[in-house]
Short mmCIF file of C-alpha atoms in Angstrom, two decimals:
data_model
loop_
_atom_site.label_atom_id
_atom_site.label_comp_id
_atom_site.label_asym_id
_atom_site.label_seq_id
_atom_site.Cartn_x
_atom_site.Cartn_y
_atom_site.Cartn_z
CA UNK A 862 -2.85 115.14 -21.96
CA UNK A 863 -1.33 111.71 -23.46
CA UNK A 864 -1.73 113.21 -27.01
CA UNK A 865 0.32 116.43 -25.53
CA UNK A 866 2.89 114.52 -23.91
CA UNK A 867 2.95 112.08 -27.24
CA UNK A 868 3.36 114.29 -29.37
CA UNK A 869 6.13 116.43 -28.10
CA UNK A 870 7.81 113.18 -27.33
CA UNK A 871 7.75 112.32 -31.26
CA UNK A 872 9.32 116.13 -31.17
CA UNK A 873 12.43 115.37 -29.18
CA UNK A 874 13.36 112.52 -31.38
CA UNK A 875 12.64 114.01 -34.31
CA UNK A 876 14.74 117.26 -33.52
CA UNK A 877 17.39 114.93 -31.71
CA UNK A 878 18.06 113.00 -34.78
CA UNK A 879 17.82 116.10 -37.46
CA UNK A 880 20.66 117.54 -35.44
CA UNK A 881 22.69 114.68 -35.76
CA UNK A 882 22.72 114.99 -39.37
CA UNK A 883 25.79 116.90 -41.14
CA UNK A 884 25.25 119.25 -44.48
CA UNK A 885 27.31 117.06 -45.77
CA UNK A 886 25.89 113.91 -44.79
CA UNK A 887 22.87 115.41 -46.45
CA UNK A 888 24.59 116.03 -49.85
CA UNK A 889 25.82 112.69 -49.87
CA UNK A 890 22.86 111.42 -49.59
CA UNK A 891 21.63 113.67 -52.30
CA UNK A 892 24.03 112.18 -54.54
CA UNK A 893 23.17 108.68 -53.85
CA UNK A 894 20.04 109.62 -55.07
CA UNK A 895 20.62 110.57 -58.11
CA UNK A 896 23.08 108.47 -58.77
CA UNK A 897 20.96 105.53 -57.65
CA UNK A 898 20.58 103.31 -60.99
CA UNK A 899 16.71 103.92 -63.05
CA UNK A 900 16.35 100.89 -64.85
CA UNK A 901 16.64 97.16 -64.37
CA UNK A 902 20.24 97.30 -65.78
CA UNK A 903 22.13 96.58 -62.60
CA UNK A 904 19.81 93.62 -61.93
CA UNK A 905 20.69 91.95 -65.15
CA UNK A 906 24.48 91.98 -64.51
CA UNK A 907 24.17 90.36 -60.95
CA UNK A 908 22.11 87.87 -62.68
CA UNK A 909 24.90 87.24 -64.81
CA UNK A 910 27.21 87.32 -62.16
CA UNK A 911 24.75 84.93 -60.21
CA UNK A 912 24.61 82.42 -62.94
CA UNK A 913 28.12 82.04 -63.55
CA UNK A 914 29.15 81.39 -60.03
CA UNK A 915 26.15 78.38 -59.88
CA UNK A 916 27.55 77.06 -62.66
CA UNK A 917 31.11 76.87 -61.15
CA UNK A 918 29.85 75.67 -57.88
CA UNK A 919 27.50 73.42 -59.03
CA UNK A 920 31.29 71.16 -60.11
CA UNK A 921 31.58 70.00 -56.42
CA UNK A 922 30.22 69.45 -53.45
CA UNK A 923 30.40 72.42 -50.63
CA UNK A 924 33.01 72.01 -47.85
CA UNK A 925 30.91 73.98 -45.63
CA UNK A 926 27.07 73.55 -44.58
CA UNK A 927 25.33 75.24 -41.44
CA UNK A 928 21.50 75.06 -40.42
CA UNK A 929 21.02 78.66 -38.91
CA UNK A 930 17.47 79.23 -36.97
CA UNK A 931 16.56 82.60 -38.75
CA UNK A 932 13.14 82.51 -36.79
CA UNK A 933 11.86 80.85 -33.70
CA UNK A 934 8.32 80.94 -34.05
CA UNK A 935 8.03 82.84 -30.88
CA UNK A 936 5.51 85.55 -30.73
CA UNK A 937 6.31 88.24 -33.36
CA UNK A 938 8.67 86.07 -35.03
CA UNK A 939 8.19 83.68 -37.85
CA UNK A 940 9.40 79.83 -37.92
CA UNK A 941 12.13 79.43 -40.51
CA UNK A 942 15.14 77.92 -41.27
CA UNK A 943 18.07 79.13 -43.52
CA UNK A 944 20.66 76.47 -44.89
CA UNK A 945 23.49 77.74 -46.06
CA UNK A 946 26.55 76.83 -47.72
CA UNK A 947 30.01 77.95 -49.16
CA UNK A 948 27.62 78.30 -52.52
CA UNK A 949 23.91 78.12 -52.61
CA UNK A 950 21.06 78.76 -50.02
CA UNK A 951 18.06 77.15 -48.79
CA UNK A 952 14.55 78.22 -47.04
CA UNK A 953 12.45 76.12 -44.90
CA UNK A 954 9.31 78.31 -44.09
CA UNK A 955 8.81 81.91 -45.52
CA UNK A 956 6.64 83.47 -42.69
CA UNK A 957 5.73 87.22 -42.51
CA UNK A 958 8.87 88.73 -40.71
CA UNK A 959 11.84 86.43 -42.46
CA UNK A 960 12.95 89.57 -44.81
CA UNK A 961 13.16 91.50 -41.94
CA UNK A 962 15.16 89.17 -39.42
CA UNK A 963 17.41 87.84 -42.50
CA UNK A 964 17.89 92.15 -43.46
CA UNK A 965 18.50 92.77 -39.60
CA UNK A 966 21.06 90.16 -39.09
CA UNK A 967 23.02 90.63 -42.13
CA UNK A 968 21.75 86.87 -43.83
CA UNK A 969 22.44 87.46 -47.51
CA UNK A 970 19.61 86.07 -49.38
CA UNK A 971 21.89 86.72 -52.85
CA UNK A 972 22.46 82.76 -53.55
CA UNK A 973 18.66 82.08 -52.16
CA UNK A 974 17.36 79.59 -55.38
CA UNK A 975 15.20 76.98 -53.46
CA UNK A 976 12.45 77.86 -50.38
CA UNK A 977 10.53 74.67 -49.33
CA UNK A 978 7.11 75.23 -47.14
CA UNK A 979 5.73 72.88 -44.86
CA UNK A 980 2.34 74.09 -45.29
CA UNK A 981 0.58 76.93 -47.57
CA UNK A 982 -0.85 78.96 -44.64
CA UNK A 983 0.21 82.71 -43.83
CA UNK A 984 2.08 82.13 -41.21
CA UNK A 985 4.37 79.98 -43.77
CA UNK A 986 4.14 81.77 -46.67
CA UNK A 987 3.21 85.27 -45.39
CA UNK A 988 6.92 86.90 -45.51
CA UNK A 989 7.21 85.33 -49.60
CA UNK A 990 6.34 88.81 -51.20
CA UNK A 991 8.74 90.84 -49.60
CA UNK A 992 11.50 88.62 -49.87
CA UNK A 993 10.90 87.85 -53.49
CA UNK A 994 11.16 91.28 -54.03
CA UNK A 995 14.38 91.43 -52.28
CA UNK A 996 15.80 88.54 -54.17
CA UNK A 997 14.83 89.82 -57.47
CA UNK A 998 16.81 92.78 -56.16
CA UNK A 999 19.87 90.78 -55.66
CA UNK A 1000 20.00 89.56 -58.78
CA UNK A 1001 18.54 86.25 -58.40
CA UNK A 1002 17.51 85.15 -61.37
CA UNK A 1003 14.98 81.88 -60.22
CA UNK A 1004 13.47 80.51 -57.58
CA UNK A 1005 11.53 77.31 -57.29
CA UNK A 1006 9.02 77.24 -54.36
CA UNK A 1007 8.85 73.76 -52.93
CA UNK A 1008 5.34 72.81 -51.34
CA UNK A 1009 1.66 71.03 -51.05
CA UNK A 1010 -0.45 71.79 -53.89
CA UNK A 1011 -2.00 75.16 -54.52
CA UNK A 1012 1.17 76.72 -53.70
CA UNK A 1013 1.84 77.81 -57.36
CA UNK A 1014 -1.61 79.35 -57.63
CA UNK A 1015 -0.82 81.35 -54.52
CA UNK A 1016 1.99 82.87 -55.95
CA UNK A 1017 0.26 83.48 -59.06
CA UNK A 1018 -2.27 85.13 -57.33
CA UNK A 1019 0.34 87.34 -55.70
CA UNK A 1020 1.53 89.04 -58.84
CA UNK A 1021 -1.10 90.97 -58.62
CA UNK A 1022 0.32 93.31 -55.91
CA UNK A 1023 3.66 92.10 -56.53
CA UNK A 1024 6.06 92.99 -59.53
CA UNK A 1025 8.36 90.61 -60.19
CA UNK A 1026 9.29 91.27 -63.84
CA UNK A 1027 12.68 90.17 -63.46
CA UNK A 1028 12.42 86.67 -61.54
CA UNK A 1029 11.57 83.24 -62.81
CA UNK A 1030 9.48 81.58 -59.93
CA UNK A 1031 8.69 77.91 -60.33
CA UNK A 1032 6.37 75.94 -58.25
CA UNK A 1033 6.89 72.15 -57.46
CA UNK A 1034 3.98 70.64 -55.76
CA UNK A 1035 5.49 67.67 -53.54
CA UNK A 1036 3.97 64.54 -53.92
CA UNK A 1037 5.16 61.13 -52.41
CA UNK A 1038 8.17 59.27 -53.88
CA UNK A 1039 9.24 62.09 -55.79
CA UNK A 1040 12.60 64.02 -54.45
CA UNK A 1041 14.75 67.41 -55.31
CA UNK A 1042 18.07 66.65 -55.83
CA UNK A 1043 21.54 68.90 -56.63
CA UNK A 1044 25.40 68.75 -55.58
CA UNK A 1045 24.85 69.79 -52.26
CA UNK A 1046 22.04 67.27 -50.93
CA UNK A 1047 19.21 65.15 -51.86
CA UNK A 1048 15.65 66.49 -50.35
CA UNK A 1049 12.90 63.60 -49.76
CA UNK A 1050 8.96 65.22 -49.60
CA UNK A 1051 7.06 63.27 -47.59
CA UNK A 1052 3.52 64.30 -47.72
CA UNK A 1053 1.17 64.09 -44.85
CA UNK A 1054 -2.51 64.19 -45.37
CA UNK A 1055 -5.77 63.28 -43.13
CA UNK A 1056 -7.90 61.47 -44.71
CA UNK A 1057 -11.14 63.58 -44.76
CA UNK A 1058 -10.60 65.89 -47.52
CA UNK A 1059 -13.35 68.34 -49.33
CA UNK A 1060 -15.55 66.20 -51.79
CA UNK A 1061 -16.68 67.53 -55.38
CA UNK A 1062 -20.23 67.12 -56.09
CA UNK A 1063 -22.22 64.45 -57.98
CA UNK A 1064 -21.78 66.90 -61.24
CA UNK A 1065 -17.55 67.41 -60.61
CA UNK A 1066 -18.67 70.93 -59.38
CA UNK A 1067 -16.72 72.41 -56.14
CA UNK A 1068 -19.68 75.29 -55.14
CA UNK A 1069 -20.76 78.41 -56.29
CA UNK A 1070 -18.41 80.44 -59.06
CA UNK A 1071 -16.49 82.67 -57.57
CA UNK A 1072 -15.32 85.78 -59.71
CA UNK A 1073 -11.72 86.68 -60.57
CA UNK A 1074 -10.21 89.91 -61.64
CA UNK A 1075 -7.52 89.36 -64.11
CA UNK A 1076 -7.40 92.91 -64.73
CA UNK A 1077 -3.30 93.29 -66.22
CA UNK A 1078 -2.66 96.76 -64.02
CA UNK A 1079 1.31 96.86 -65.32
CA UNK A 1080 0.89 96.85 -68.72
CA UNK A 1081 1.25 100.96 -68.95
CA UNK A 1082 4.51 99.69 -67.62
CA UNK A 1083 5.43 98.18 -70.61
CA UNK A 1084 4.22 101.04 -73.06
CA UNK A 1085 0.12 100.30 -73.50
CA UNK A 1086 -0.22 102.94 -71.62
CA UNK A 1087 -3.41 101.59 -70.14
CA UNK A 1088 -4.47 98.72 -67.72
CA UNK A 1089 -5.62 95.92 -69.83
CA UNK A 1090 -8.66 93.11 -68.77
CA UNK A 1091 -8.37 89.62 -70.53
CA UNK A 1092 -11.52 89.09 -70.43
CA UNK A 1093 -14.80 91.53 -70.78
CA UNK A 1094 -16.68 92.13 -67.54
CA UNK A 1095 -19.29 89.33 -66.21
CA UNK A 1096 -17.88 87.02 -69.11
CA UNK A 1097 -17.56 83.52 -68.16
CA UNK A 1098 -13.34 83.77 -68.10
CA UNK A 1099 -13.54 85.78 -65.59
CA UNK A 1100 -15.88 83.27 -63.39
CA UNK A 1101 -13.87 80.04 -61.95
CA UNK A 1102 -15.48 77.74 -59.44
CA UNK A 1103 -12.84 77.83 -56.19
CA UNK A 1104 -11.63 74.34 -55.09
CA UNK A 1105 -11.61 73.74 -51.61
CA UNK A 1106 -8.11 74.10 -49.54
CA UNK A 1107 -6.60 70.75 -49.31
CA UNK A 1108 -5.30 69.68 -46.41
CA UNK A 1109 -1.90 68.79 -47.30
CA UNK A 1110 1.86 68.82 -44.89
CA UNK A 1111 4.92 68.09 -46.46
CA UNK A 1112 7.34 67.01 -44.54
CA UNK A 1113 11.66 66.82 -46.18
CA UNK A 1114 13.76 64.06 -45.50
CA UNK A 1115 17.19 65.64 -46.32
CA UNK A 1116 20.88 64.43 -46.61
CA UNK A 1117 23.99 65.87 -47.64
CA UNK A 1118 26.20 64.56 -50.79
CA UNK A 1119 29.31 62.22 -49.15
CA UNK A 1120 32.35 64.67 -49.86
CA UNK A 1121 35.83 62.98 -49.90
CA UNK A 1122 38.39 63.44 -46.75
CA UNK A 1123 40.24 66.36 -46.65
CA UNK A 1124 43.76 66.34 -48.36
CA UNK A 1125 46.32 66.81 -45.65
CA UNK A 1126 49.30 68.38 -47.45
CA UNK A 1127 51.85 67.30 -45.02
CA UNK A 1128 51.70 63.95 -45.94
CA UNK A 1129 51.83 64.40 -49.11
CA UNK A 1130 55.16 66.01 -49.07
CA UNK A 1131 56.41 63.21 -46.12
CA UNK A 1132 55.26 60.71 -49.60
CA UNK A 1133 57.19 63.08 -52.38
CA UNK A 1134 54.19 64.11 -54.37
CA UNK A 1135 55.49 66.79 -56.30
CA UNK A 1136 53.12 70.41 -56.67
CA UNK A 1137 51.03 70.12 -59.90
CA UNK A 1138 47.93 67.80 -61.03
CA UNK A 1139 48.81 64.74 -58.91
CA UNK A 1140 47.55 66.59 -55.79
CA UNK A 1141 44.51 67.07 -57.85
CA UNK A 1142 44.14 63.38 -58.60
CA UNK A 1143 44.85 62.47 -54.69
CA UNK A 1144 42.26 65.04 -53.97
CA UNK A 1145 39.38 63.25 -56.04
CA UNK A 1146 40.10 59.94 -54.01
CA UNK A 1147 42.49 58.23 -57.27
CA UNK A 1148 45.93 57.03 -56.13
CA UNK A 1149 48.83 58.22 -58.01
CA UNK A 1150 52.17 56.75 -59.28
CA UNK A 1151 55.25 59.31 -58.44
CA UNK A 1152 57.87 59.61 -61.30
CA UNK A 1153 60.09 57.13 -59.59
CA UNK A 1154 57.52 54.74 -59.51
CA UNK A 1155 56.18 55.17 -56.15
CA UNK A 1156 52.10 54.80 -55.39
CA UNK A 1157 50.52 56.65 -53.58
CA UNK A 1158 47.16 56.02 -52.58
CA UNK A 1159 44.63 58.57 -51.50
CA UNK A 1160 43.46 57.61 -48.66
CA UNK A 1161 46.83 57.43 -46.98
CA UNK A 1162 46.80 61.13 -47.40
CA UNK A 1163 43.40 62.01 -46.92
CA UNK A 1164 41.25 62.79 -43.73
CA UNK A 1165 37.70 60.19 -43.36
CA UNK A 1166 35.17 60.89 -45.67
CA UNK A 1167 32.65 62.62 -44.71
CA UNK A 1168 29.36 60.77 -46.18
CA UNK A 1169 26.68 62.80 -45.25
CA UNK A 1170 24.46 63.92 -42.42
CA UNK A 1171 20.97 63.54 -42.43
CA UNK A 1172 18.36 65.70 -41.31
CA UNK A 1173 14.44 66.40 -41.15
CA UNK A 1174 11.97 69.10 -41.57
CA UNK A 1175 8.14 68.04 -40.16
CA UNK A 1176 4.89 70.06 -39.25
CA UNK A 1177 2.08 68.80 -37.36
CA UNK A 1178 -0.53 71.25 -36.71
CA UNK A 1179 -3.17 69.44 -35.22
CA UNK A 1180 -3.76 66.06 -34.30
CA UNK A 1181 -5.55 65.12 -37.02
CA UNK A 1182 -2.38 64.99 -38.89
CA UNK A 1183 -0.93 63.13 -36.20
CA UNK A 1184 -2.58 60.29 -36.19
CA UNK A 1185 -1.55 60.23 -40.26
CA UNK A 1186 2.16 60.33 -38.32
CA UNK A 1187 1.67 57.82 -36.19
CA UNK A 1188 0.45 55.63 -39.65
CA UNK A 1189 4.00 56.62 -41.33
CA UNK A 1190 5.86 55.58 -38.47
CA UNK A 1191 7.61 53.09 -40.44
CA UNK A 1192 8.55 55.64 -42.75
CA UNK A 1193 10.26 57.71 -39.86
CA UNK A 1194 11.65 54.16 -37.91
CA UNK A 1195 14.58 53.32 -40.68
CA UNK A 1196 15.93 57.31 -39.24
CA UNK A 1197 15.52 56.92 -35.71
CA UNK A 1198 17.23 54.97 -32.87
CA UNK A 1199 16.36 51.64 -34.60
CA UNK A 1200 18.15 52.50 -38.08
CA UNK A 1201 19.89 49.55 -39.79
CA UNK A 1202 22.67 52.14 -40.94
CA UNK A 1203 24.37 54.52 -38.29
CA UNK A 1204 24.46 57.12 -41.31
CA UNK A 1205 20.78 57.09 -41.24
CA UNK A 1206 20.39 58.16 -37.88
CA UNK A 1207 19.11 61.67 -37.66
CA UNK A 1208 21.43 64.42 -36.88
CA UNK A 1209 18.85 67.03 -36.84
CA UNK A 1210 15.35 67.36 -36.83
CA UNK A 1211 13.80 70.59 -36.61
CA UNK A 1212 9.95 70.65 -35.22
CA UNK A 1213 7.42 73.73 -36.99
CA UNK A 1214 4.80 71.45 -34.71
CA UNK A 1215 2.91 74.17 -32.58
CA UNK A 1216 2.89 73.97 -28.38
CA UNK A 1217 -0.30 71.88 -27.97
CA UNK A 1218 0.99 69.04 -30.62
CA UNK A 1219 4.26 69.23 -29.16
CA UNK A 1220 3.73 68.49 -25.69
CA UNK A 1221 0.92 65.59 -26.65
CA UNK A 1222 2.00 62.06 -25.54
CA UNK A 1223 1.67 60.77 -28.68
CA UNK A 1224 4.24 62.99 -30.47
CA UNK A 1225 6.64 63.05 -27.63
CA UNK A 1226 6.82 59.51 -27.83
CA UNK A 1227 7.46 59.87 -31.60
CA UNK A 1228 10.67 61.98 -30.77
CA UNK A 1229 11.43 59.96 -27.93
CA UNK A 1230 11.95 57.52 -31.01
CA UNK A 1231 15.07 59.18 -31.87
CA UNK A 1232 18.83 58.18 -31.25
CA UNK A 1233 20.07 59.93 -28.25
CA UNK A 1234 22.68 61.96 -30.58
CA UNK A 1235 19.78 63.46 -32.45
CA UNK A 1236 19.68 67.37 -31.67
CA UNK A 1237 15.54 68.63 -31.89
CA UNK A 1238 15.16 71.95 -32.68
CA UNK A 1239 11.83 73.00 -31.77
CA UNK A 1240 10.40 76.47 -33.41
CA UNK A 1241 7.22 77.44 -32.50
CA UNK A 1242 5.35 79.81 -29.51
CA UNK A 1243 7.00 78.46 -26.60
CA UNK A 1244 10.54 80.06 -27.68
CA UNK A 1245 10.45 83.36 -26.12
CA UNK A 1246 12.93 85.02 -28.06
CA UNK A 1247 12.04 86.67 -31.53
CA UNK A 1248 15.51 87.97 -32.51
CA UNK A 1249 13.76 91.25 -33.56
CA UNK A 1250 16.60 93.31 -31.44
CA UNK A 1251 16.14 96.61 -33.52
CA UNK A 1252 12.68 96.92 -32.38
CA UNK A 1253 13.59 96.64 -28.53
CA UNK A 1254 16.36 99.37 -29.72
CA UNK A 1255 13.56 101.81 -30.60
CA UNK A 1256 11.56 100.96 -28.09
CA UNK A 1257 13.98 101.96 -25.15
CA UNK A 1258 14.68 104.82 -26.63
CA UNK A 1259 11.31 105.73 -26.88
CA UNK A 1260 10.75 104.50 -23.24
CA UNK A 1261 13.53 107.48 -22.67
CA UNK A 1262 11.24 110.07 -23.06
CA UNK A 1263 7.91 108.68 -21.50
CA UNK A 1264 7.73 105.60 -20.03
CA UNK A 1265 3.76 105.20 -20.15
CA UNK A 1266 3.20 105.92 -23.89
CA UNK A 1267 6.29 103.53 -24.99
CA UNK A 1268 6.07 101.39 -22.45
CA UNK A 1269 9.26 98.09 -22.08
CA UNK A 1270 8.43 95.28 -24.02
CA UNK A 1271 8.45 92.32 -22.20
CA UNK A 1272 10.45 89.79 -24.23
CA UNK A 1273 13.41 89.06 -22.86
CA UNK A 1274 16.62 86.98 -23.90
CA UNK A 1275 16.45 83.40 -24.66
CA UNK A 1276 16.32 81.54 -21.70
CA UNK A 1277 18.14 78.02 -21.48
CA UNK A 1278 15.29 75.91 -23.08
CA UNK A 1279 14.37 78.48 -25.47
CA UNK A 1280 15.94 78.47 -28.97
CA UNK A 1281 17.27 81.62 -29.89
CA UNK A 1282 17.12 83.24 -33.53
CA UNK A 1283 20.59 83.33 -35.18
CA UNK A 1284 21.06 79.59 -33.54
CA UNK A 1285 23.69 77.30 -35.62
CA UNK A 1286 24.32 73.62 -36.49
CA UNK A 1287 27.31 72.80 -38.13
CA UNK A 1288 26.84 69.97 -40.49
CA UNK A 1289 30.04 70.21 -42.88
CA UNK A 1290 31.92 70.31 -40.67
CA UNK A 1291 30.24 68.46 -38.42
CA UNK A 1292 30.30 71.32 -35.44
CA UNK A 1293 27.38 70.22 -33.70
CA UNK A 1294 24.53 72.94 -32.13
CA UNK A 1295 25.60 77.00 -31.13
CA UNK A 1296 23.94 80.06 -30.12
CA UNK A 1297 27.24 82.21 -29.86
CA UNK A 1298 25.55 83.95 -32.58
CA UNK A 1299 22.06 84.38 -30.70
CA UNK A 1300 21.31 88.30 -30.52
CA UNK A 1301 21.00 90.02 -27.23
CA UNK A 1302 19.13 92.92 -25.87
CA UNK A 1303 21.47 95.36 -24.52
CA UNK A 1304 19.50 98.26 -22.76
CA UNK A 1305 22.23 99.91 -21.59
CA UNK A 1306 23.74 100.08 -25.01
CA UNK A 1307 20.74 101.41 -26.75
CA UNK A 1308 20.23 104.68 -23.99
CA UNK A 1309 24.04 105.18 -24.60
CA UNK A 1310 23.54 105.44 -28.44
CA UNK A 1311 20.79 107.95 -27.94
CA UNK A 1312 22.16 110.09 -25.18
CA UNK A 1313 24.93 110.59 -27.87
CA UNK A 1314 22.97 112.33 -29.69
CA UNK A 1315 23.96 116.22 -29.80
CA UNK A 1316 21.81 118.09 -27.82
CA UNK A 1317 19.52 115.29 -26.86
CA UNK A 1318 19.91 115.34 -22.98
CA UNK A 1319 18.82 118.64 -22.56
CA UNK A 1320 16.03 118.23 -24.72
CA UNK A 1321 15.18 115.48 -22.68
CA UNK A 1322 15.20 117.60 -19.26
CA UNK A 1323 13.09 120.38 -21.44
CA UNK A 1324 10.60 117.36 -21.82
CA UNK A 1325 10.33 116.07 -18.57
CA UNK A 1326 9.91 119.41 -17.08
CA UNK A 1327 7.03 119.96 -19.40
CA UNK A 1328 5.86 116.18 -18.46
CA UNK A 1329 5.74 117.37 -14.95
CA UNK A 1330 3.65 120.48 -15.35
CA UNK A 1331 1.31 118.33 -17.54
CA UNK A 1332 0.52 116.08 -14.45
#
């Protein structure tokens, strides 16, 4: 009887929808088609594109920086972080679901050249071989994966079910005192590893061999046409002996570039500075001497300078690695509450620490360690808000037509101490925390889109009757 009622439910929509097609809709689609672009050709010229604009950008520092909460770690969602600017983009966590959220809420991934992971597992990595396909795509023409070691191996392993012909990927394994660094900000790793890690044997050996396939299954791709093995089967190649997962956290210390005040043009005129390179000069922080011998310094003329915000990326996923936090304390200390500098202190630190770390004594005491002005951000289960607002689309609509086989979801909207996906913190400008961007779930909105549909409703009232007779 379900099956019945299922399947004549999957009937209605189906129908519903063809109807709502045009002939001509259809031939435009046709002509997308074949119009749609063969070869790689298109992805070399945004590459192009791509590359010039980082090379003009890369001359200044970005007036504009936002954190955005792409994921909240809630259940069906991943935990990531997007930082974006008027130029370049950054990743913190690439967990299975970030294509989708960053596709669903219109988050361009175009100027995406740096991802940084916390950890190596799935739920951190999971999401990287859909959106490196997407990137590649885009035109992106490199992207360095930040991480603990082992993380280049993973991608490499990847190719194997993942084409990426036209991207450069390079892995940086992040080991302490070592730092990325570019016109926009400076990023600190800061590993953090127990102390009981897997042993070799007396003999250097790590177990038994374990056998690879390195089987090249593109290469008719690029006119062999046959799959080529670089190695001959059961040879010794094609035999490694697999090294133990490390247990490894990295955790990124990150602060902005200081960006000079703002040149207020006003004053400038109130001073006489004429239109032409001296504005320039003012801009850049150098005073000026007018024609009639007037000087002008810059920062009579400029808003403060902005010198930086600072904030933090940690993980700790059990309390093993706690206790190594609690050892690095001091490490943390010269960013907290008792900073020497006030341009130390934390403006943001965002938590991928899961519920049962979280709420430990021990680690709330760690945040409790932080200024007052510090905003937490906290991404993990607790958050009951995915941001995954197309799938509670389909699913009322669904629900429409039979309300036991598509049943409501029961995820509702962020409540007040959840964070919700799409949530913003302005650092340049400093704007402080928002969620006027956080997604809702409209049900009222999604039965009106359907009921739109030509000739839905009364298929609807043909199904129900036929629901009815069922039971």
């Amino acid at each position: 009887m379900i099956r019945g009622i299922f399947l004549k439910s999957v009937y209605v929509v189906l129908v519903g929808r063809s109807r709502n097609y045009s002939k001509s809709a259809a031939d435009n689609l046709k002509d997308l088609l074949l119009k749609m672009p063969r070869d790689t050709k298109h992805i070399h010229e945004a590459q192009k594109h791509r590359i010039r604009i980082r090379e003009k950008g890369s001359k200044y520092i970005p007036g504009t920086v936002n954190l955005q909460v792409l994921g909240t770690g809630a259940p069906g969602s991943p935990a990531c972080v997007y930082i974006f600017t008027d130029q370049s983009r950054y990743l913190f966590n690439c967990g299975e679901g970030t294509q989708r959220l960053a596709h669903e809420h219109k988050t361009k991934l175009a100027r995406l050249e740096h991802i940084f992971m916390t950890q190596t597992t799935w739920r951190h990595i999971g999401g990287l071989p859909g959106l490196s396909l997407t990137i590649q795509d885009a035109g992106v023409p490199e992207v360095t994966l930040h991480g603990p070691p082992g993380l280049g191996e993973i991608f490499q392993a990847m190719k194997r079910f993942v084409v990426l012909r036209e991207l450069k990927v390079n892995a940086i394994e992040c080991e302490p005192g070592y730092f990325y660094e570019d016109n926009v900000m400076r990023v600190d790793y800061v590993p953090i590893v127990p102390r009981n890690q897997p042993q070799a044997t007396a003999n250097g050996d790590w177990g038994e061999p374990m056998s690879v396939d390195d089987t090249d299954y593109y290469s008719h791709e690029r006119g062999s046409g046959q799959t080529t093995r670089k190695s001959s089967p059961g040879s010794d190649s094609q035999r490694i002996r697999q090294k133990p997962i490390e247990k490894y956290v990295v955790a990124y210390i990150c602060k902005l570039k200081p960006r000079p005040g703002v040149l207020c043009l006003e004053k400038c005129v109130d001073r006489g500075v004429p239109p032409g390179p001296l504005l320039g000069q003012l801009k850049n922080g150098i005073d000026v001497t007018l024609p009639n011998g007037t000087v002008v310094k810059a920062n009579d003329v400029r808003g403060p300078d902005d010198k930086g915000p600072l904030f933090i990326f940690i993980d700790i996923p059990d309390k093993e690695y706690l206790q190594v936090l609690q050892e690095k304390r001091q490490l943390f200390e010269k960013y907290q509450a008792t900073a020497n500098d006030e341009e130390n202190i934390a403006a943001v630190v965002v938590h991928f620490t899961p519920v049962e770390v979280a709420e430990k004594a021990e680690y709330r005491e760690f945040m409790e360690k932080f200024s007052p002005s510090t905003k937490h951000i906290i991404l993990n289960e607790k958050n009951n808000s995915s941001g995954n607002i197309s799938v509670h689309r389909i699913q009322w609509q669904l629900n429409q037509l039979n309300d036991l086989v598509f049943p409501i979801l029961s995820e509702t909207n962020a409540t007040e101490n959840s964070v919700p996906s799409m949530a913003n913190y302005g650092l340049r400008p400093r704007k402080g925390y928002d969620t006027n961007l956080e997604p809702k779930i409209v049900q009222e909105e999604y039965i009106e889109e359907i009921l739109k549909v030509p000739g839905f409703s009364e298929a609807l009232t043909v199904l129900k009757n036929q629901q009815r007779d069922y039971l």
